[in-house]
Tab-separated table of C-alpha atoms and ligand atoms in Angstrom:
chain	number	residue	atom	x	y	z
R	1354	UNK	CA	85.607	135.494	148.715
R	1355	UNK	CA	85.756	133.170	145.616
R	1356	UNK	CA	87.925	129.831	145.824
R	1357	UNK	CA	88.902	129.022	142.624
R	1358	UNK	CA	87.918	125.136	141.866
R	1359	UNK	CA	88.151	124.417	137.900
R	1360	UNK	CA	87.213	120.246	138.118
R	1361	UNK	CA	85.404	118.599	136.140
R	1362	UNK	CA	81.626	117.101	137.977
R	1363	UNK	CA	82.667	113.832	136.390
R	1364	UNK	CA	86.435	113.207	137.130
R	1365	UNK	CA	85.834	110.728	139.627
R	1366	UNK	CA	84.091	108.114	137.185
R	1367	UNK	CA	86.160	109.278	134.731
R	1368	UNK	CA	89.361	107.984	136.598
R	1369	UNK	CA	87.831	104.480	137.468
R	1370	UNK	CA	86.787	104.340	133.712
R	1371	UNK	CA	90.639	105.310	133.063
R	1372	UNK	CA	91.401	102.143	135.375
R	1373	UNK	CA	89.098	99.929	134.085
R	1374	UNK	CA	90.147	100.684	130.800
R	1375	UNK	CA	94.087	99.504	131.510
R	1376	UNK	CA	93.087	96.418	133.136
R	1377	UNK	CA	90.772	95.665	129.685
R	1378	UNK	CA	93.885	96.346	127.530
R	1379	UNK	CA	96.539	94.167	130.173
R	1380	UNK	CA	93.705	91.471	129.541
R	1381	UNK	CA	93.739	92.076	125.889
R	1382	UNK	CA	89.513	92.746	126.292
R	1383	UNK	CA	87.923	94.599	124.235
R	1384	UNK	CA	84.785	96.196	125.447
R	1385	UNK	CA	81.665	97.906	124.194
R	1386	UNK	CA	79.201	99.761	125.384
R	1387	UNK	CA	75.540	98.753	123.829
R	1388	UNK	CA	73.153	101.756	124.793
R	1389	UNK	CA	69.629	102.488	123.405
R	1390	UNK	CA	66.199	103.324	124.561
R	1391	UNK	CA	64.433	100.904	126.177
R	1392	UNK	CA	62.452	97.964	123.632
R	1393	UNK	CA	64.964	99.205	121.105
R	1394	UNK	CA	66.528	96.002	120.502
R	1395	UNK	CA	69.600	95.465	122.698
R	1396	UNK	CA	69.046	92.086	123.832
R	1397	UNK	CA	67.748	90.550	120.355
R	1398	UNK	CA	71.355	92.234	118.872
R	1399	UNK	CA	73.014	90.328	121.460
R	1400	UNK	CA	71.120	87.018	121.309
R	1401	UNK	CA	72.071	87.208	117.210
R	1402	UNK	CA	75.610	88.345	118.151
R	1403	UNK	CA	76.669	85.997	119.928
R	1404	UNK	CA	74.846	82.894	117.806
R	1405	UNK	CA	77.197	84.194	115.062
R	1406	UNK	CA	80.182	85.343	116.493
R	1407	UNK	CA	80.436	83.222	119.604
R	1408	UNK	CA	82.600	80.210	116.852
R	1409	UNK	CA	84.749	82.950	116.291
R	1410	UNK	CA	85.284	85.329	119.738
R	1411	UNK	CA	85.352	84.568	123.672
R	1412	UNK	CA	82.233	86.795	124.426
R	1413	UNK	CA	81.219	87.901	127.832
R	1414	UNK	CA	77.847	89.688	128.709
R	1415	UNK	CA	77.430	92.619	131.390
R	1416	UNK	CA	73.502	93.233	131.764
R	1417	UNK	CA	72.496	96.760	133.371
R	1418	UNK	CA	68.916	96.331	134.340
R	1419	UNK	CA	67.185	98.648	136.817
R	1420	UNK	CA	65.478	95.669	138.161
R	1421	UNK	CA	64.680	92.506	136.660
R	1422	UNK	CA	67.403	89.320	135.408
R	1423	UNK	CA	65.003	88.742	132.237
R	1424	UNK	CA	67.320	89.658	130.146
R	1425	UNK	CA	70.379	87.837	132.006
R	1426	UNK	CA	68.387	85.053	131.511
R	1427	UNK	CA	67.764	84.590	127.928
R	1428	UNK	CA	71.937	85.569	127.438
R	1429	UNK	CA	72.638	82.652	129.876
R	1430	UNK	CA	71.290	80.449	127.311
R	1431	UNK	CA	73.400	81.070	124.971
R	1432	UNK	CA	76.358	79.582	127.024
R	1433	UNK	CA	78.287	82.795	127.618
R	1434	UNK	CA	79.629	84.217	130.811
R	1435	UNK	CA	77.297	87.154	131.909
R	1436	UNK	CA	77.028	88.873	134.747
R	1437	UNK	CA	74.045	90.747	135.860
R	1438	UNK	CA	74.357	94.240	137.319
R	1439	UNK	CA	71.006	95.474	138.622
R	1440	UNK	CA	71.299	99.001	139.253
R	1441	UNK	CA	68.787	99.835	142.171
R	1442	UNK	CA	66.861	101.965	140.307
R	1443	UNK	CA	69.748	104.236	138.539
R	1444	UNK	CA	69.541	105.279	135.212
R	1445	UNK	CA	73.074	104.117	133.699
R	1446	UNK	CA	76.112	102.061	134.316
R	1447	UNK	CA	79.060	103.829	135.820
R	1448	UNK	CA	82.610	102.945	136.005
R	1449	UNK	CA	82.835	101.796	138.927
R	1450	UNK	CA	79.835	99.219	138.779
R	1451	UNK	CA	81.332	97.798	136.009
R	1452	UNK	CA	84.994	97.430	137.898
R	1453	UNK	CA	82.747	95.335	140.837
R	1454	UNK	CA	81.193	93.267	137.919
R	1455	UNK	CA	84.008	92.231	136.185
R	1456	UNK	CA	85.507	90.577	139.294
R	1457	UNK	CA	82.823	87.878	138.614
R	1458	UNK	CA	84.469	87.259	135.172
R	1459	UNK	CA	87.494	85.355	134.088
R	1460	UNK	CA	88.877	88.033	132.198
R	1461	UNK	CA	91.472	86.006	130.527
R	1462	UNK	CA	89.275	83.626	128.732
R	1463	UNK	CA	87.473	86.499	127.085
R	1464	UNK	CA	88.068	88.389	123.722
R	1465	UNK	CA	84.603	90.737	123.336
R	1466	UNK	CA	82.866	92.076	126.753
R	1467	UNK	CA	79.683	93.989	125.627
R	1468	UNK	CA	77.985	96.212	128.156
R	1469	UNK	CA	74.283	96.431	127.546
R	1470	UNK	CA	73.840	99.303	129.295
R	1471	UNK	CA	70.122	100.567	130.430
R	1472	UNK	CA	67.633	101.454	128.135
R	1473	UNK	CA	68.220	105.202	128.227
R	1474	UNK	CA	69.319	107.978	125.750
R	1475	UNK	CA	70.824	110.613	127.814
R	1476	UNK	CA	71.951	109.275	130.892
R	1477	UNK	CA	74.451	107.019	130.093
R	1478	UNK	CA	76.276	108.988	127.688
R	1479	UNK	CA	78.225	110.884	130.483
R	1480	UNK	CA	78.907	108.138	131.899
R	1481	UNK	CA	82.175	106.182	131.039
R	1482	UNK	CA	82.793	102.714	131.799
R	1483	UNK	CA	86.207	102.104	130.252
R	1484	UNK	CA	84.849	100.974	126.980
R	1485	UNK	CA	87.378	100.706	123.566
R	1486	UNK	CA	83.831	102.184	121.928
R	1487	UNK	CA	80.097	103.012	122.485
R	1488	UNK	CA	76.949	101.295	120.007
R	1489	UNK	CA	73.969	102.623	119.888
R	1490	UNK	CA	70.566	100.937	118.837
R	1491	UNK	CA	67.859	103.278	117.301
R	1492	UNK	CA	64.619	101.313	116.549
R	1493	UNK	CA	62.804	102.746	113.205
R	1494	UNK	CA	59.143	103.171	115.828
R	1495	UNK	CA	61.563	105.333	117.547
R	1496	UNK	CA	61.316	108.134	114.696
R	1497	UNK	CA	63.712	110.018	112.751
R	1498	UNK	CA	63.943	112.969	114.524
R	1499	UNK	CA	66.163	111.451	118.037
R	1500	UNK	CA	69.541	112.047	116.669
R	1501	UNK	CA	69.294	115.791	116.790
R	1502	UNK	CA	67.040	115.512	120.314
R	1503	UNK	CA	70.100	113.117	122.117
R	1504	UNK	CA	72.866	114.717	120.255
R	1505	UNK	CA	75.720	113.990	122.588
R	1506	UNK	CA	74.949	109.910	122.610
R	1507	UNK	CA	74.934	110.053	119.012
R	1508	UNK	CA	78.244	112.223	118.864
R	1509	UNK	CA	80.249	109.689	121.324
R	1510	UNK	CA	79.063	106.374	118.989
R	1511	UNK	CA	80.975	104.720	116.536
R	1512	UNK	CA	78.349	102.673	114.809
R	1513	UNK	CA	74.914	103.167	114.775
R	1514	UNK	CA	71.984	100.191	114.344
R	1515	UNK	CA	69.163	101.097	113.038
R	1516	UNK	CA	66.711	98.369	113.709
R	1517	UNK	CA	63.449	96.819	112.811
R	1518	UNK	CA	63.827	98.353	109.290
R	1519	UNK	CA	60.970	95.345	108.589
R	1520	UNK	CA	58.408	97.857	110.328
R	1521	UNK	CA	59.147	100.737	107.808
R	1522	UNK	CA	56.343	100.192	106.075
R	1523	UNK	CA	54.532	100.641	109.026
R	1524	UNK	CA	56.012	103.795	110.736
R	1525	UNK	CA	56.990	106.962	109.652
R	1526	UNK	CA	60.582	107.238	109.785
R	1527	UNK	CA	62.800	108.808	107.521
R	1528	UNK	CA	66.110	105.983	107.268
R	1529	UNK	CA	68.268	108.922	105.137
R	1530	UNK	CA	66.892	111.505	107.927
R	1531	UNK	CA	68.619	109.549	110.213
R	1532	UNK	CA	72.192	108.437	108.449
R	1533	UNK	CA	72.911	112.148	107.837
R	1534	UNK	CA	72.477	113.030	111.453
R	1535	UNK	CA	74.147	110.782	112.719
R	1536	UNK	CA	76.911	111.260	110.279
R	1537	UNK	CA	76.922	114.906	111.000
R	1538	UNK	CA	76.881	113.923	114.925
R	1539	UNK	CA	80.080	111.527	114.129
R	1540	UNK	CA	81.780	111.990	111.099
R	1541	UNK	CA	82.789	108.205	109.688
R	1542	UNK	CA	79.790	106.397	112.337
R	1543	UNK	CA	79.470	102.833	110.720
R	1544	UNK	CA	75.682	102.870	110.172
R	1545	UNK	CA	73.599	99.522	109.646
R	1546	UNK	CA	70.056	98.856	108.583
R	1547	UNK	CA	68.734	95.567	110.813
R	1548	UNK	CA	66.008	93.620	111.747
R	1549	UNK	CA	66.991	90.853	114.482
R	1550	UNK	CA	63.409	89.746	113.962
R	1551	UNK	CA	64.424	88.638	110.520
R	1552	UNK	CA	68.255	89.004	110.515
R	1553	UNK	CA	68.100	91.509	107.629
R	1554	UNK	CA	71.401	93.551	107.271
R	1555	UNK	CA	73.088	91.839	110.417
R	1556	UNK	CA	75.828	90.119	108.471
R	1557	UNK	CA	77.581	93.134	107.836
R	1558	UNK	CA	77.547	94.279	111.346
R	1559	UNK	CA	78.666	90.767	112.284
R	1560	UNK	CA	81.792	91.381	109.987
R	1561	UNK	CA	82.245	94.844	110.868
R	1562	UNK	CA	82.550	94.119	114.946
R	1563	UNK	CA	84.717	91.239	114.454
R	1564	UNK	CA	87.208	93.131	112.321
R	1565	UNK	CA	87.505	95.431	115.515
R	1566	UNK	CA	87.558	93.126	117.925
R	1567	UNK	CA	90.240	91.396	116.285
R	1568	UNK	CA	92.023	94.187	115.456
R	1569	UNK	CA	92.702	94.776	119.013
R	1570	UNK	CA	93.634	91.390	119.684
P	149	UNK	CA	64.538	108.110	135.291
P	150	UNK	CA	66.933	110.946	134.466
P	151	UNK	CA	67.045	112.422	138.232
P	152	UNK	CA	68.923	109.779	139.781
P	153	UNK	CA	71.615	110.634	137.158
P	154	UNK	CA	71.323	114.334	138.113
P	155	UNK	CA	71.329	112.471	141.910
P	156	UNK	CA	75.042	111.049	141.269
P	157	UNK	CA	75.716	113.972	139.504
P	158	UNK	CA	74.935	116.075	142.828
P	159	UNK	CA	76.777	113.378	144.657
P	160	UNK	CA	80.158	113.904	142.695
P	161	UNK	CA	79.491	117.822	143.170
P	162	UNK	CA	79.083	117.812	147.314
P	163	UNK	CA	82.413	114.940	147.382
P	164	UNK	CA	84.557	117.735	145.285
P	165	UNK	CA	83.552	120.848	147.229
P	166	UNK	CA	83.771	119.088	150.364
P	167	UNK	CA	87.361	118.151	149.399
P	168	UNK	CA	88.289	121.493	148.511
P	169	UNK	CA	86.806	122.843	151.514
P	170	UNK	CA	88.878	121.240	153.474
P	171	UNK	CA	92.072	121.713	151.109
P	172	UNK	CA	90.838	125.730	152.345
P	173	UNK	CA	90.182	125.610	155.536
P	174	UNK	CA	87.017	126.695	154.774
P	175	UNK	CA	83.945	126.083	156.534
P	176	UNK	CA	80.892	127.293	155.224
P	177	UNK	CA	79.882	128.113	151.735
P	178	UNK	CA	77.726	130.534	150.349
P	179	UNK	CA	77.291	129.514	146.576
P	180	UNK	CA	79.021	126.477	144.438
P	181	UNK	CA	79.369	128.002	140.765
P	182	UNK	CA	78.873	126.090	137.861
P	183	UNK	CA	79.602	125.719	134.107
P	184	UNK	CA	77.202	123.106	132.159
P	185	UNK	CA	77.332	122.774	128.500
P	186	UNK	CA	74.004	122.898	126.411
P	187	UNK	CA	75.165	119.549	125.311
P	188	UNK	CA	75.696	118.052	128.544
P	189	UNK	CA	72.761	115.350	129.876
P	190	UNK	CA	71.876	117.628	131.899
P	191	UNK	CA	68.450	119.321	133.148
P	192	UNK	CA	69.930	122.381	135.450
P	193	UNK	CA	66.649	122.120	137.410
P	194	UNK	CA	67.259	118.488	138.315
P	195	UNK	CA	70.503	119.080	139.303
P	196	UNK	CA	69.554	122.241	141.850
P	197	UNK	CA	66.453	120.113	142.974
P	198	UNK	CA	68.862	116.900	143.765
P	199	UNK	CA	71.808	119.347	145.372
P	200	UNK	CA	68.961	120.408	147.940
P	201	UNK	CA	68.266	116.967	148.635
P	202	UNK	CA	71.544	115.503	149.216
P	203	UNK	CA	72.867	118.299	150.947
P	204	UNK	CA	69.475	118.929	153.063
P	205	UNK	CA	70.477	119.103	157.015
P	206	UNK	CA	74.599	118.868	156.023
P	207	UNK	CA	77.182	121.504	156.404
P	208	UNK	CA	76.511	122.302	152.823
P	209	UNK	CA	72.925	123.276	153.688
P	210	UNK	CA	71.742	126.307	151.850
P	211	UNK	CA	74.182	126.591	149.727
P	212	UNK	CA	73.133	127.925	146.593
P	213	UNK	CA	74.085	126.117	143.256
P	214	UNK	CA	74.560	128.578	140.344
P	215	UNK	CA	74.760	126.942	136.702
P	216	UNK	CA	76.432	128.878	133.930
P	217	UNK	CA	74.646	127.781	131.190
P	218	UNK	CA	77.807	127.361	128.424
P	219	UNK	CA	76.351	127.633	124.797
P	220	UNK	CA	76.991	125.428	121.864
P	221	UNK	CA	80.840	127.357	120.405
P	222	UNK	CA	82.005	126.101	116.995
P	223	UNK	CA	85.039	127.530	114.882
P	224	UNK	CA	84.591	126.259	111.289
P	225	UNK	CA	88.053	124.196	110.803
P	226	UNK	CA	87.788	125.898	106.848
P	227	UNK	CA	87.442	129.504	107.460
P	228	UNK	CA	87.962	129.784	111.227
P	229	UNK	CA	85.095	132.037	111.893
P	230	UNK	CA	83.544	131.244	115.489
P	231	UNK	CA	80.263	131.527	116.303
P	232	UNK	CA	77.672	130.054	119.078
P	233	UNK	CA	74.246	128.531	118.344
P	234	UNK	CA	71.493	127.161	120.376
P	235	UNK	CA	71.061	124.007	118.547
P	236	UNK	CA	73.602	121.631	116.922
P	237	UNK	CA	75.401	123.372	113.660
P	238	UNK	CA	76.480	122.038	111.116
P	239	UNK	CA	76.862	124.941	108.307
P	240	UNK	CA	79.077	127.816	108.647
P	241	UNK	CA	76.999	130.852	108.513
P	242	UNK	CA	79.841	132.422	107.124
P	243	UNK	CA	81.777	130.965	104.373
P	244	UNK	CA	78.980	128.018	103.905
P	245	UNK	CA	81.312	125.325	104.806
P	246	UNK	CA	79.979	121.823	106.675
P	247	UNK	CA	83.120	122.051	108.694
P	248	UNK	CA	82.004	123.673	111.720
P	249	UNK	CA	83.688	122.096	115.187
P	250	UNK	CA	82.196	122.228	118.569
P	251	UNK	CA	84.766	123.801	120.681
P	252	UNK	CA	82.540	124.564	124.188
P	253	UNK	CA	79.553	122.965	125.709
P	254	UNK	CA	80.072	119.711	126.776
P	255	UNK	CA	81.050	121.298	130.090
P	256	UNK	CA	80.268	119.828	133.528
P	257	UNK	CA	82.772	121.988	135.642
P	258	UNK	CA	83.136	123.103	139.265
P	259	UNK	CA	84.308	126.918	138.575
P	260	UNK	CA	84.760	128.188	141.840
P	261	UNK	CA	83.051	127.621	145.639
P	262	UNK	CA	82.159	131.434	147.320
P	263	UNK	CA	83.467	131.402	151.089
P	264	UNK	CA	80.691	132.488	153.370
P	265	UNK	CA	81.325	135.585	155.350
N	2952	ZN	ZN1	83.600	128.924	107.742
């Protein structure tokens, strides 16, 4: 005899996410989830970010690491609140890690909360964590062929980084390859050439994210 | 790296069936069924290997775990032609049009739990 079920594997997360994400907007938060491979870039973004922006916007850091505070560390320095989630050896950030988290955080005296998720392509992208919108960071080393190999990370973002463009040169990546991927992947995806080595191109993402940030606000 | 996200995914699984169980009345399964999207993160292989593990010397032990592999199903939003593909589309093979909208395979669905005899 067949019982019939019809839920979805993820509904669970999905609900905390659903929680998370009302307690974000009663705080007037707005959150984003940073996700790349790993040595991509996430930290240097954030480290540049938040030299820029943090004049401007309350910023508060959530670091997924699977083990080490490294990068915790070098965010601390910038005098913003983070809080360091070390994820025992799991692949992503779920929803309900980042509720726990965010108990650490004065919520109030924030305006941006980025989620620097772990340095993973597929796992995290069925993952929810109550975010207002996903980043990802695609490193030029990386190649030009990952948007059609991680499709569905790709289809959830709304801007796309494309760093290190100062190693082009170097590697054999195809920049136009990649923008009409990811464009086809998410119709109207922001798209920005970087380099946080040299701070090529960042300005305009700089603008862009506090336009939405504010926005919100 | 990507089995302990097949691991919570098995997690989430056993919680829901063991809910429903119960819901039933029933005791003892003989197969959890499946849908999983081509475009889900998932490896289907992963996720039967990490079912077996969780559920090793539980109720739920030898249970099987079918997945219904659910292809990639556009209809193009300018002709409304539907069609399924193995890879990401982005042309309509029939009228040419880059309009082309993915309508099934992001599943990750529970269909239905089969009551042992
Ligand atoms: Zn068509």
């Amino acid at each position: 005899m067949k019982v019939r079920v019809v839920r979805n594997i993820l509904e669970a997360n999905d609900r905390i996410a659903e929680q998370n994400r009302e307690m974000f907007d009663q705080n007037q938060l707005f959150v984003m989830n940073l996700m790349s491979s790993p040595g991509a870039g996430k930290t240097s973004l954030l480290e540049r970010t938040i030299d820029h922006l943090k004049d401007r916007l309350r910023i508060g850091v959530i670091e997924g690491d699977i083990q080490s505070s490294f990068d915790a560390e070098r965010i601390a320095q910038k005098g913003v609140q983070v809080i360091q989630i070390n994820t025992q050896g799991a692949c992503h950030l779920d929803g309900n890690m980042i509720r726990e988290a965010v108990t650490q955080l004065d919520m109030t005296d924030l305006d941006l909360l980025v989620v620097e998720n772990v340095g993973n392509l597929v796992c995290p992208a069925e993952f929810k964590v109550g975010e207002d919108m996903k980043i990802m960071i695609l490193s030029v080393p990386e190649g030009d062929d990952k948007p059609l190999k991680y499709p569905l990370m790709f289809t959830l973002s709304k801007a796309l980084l494309i760093n290190k463009i100062d190693l082009l040169p170097y590697v054999d990546c195809n920049i136009e390859r990649i923008r009409e991927a990811a464009s086809r992947l998410s119709p109207g995806i922001a798209i920005f050439e970087v380099s946080c080595r040299t701070g090529e191109g960042l300005e305009a993402w700089y603008d862009w994210l506090e336009r939405r940030v504010k926005s919100l606000n | 790296m990507s089995f302990m996200h097949e691991m919570s995914l098995a997690q989430n699984i056993v919680d829901i069936v063991q809910e429903e169980m119960t819901r039933h009345g029933v005791e003892k399964l003989q197969a959890i069924n499946l849908a999983v999207g081509r475009m889900a993160a998932v490896v289907p292989q992963h996720l039967t290997f990490c079912f077996e593990i969780i559920t090793e010397n539980t109720g739920l032990a030898g249970t099987a775990l079918h997945i219904r592999e659910v292809p990639l199903t556009y209809r193009c939003l300018a002709c409304g032609h539907e069609f399924t593909a193995d890879e990401m589309a982005f042309i309509c093979p029939e009228c040419s049009e880059a309009d082309p909208k993915l309508e099934k395979g992001r599943e990750l669905t529970i269909e239905n739990i089969e009551v042992a005899d």
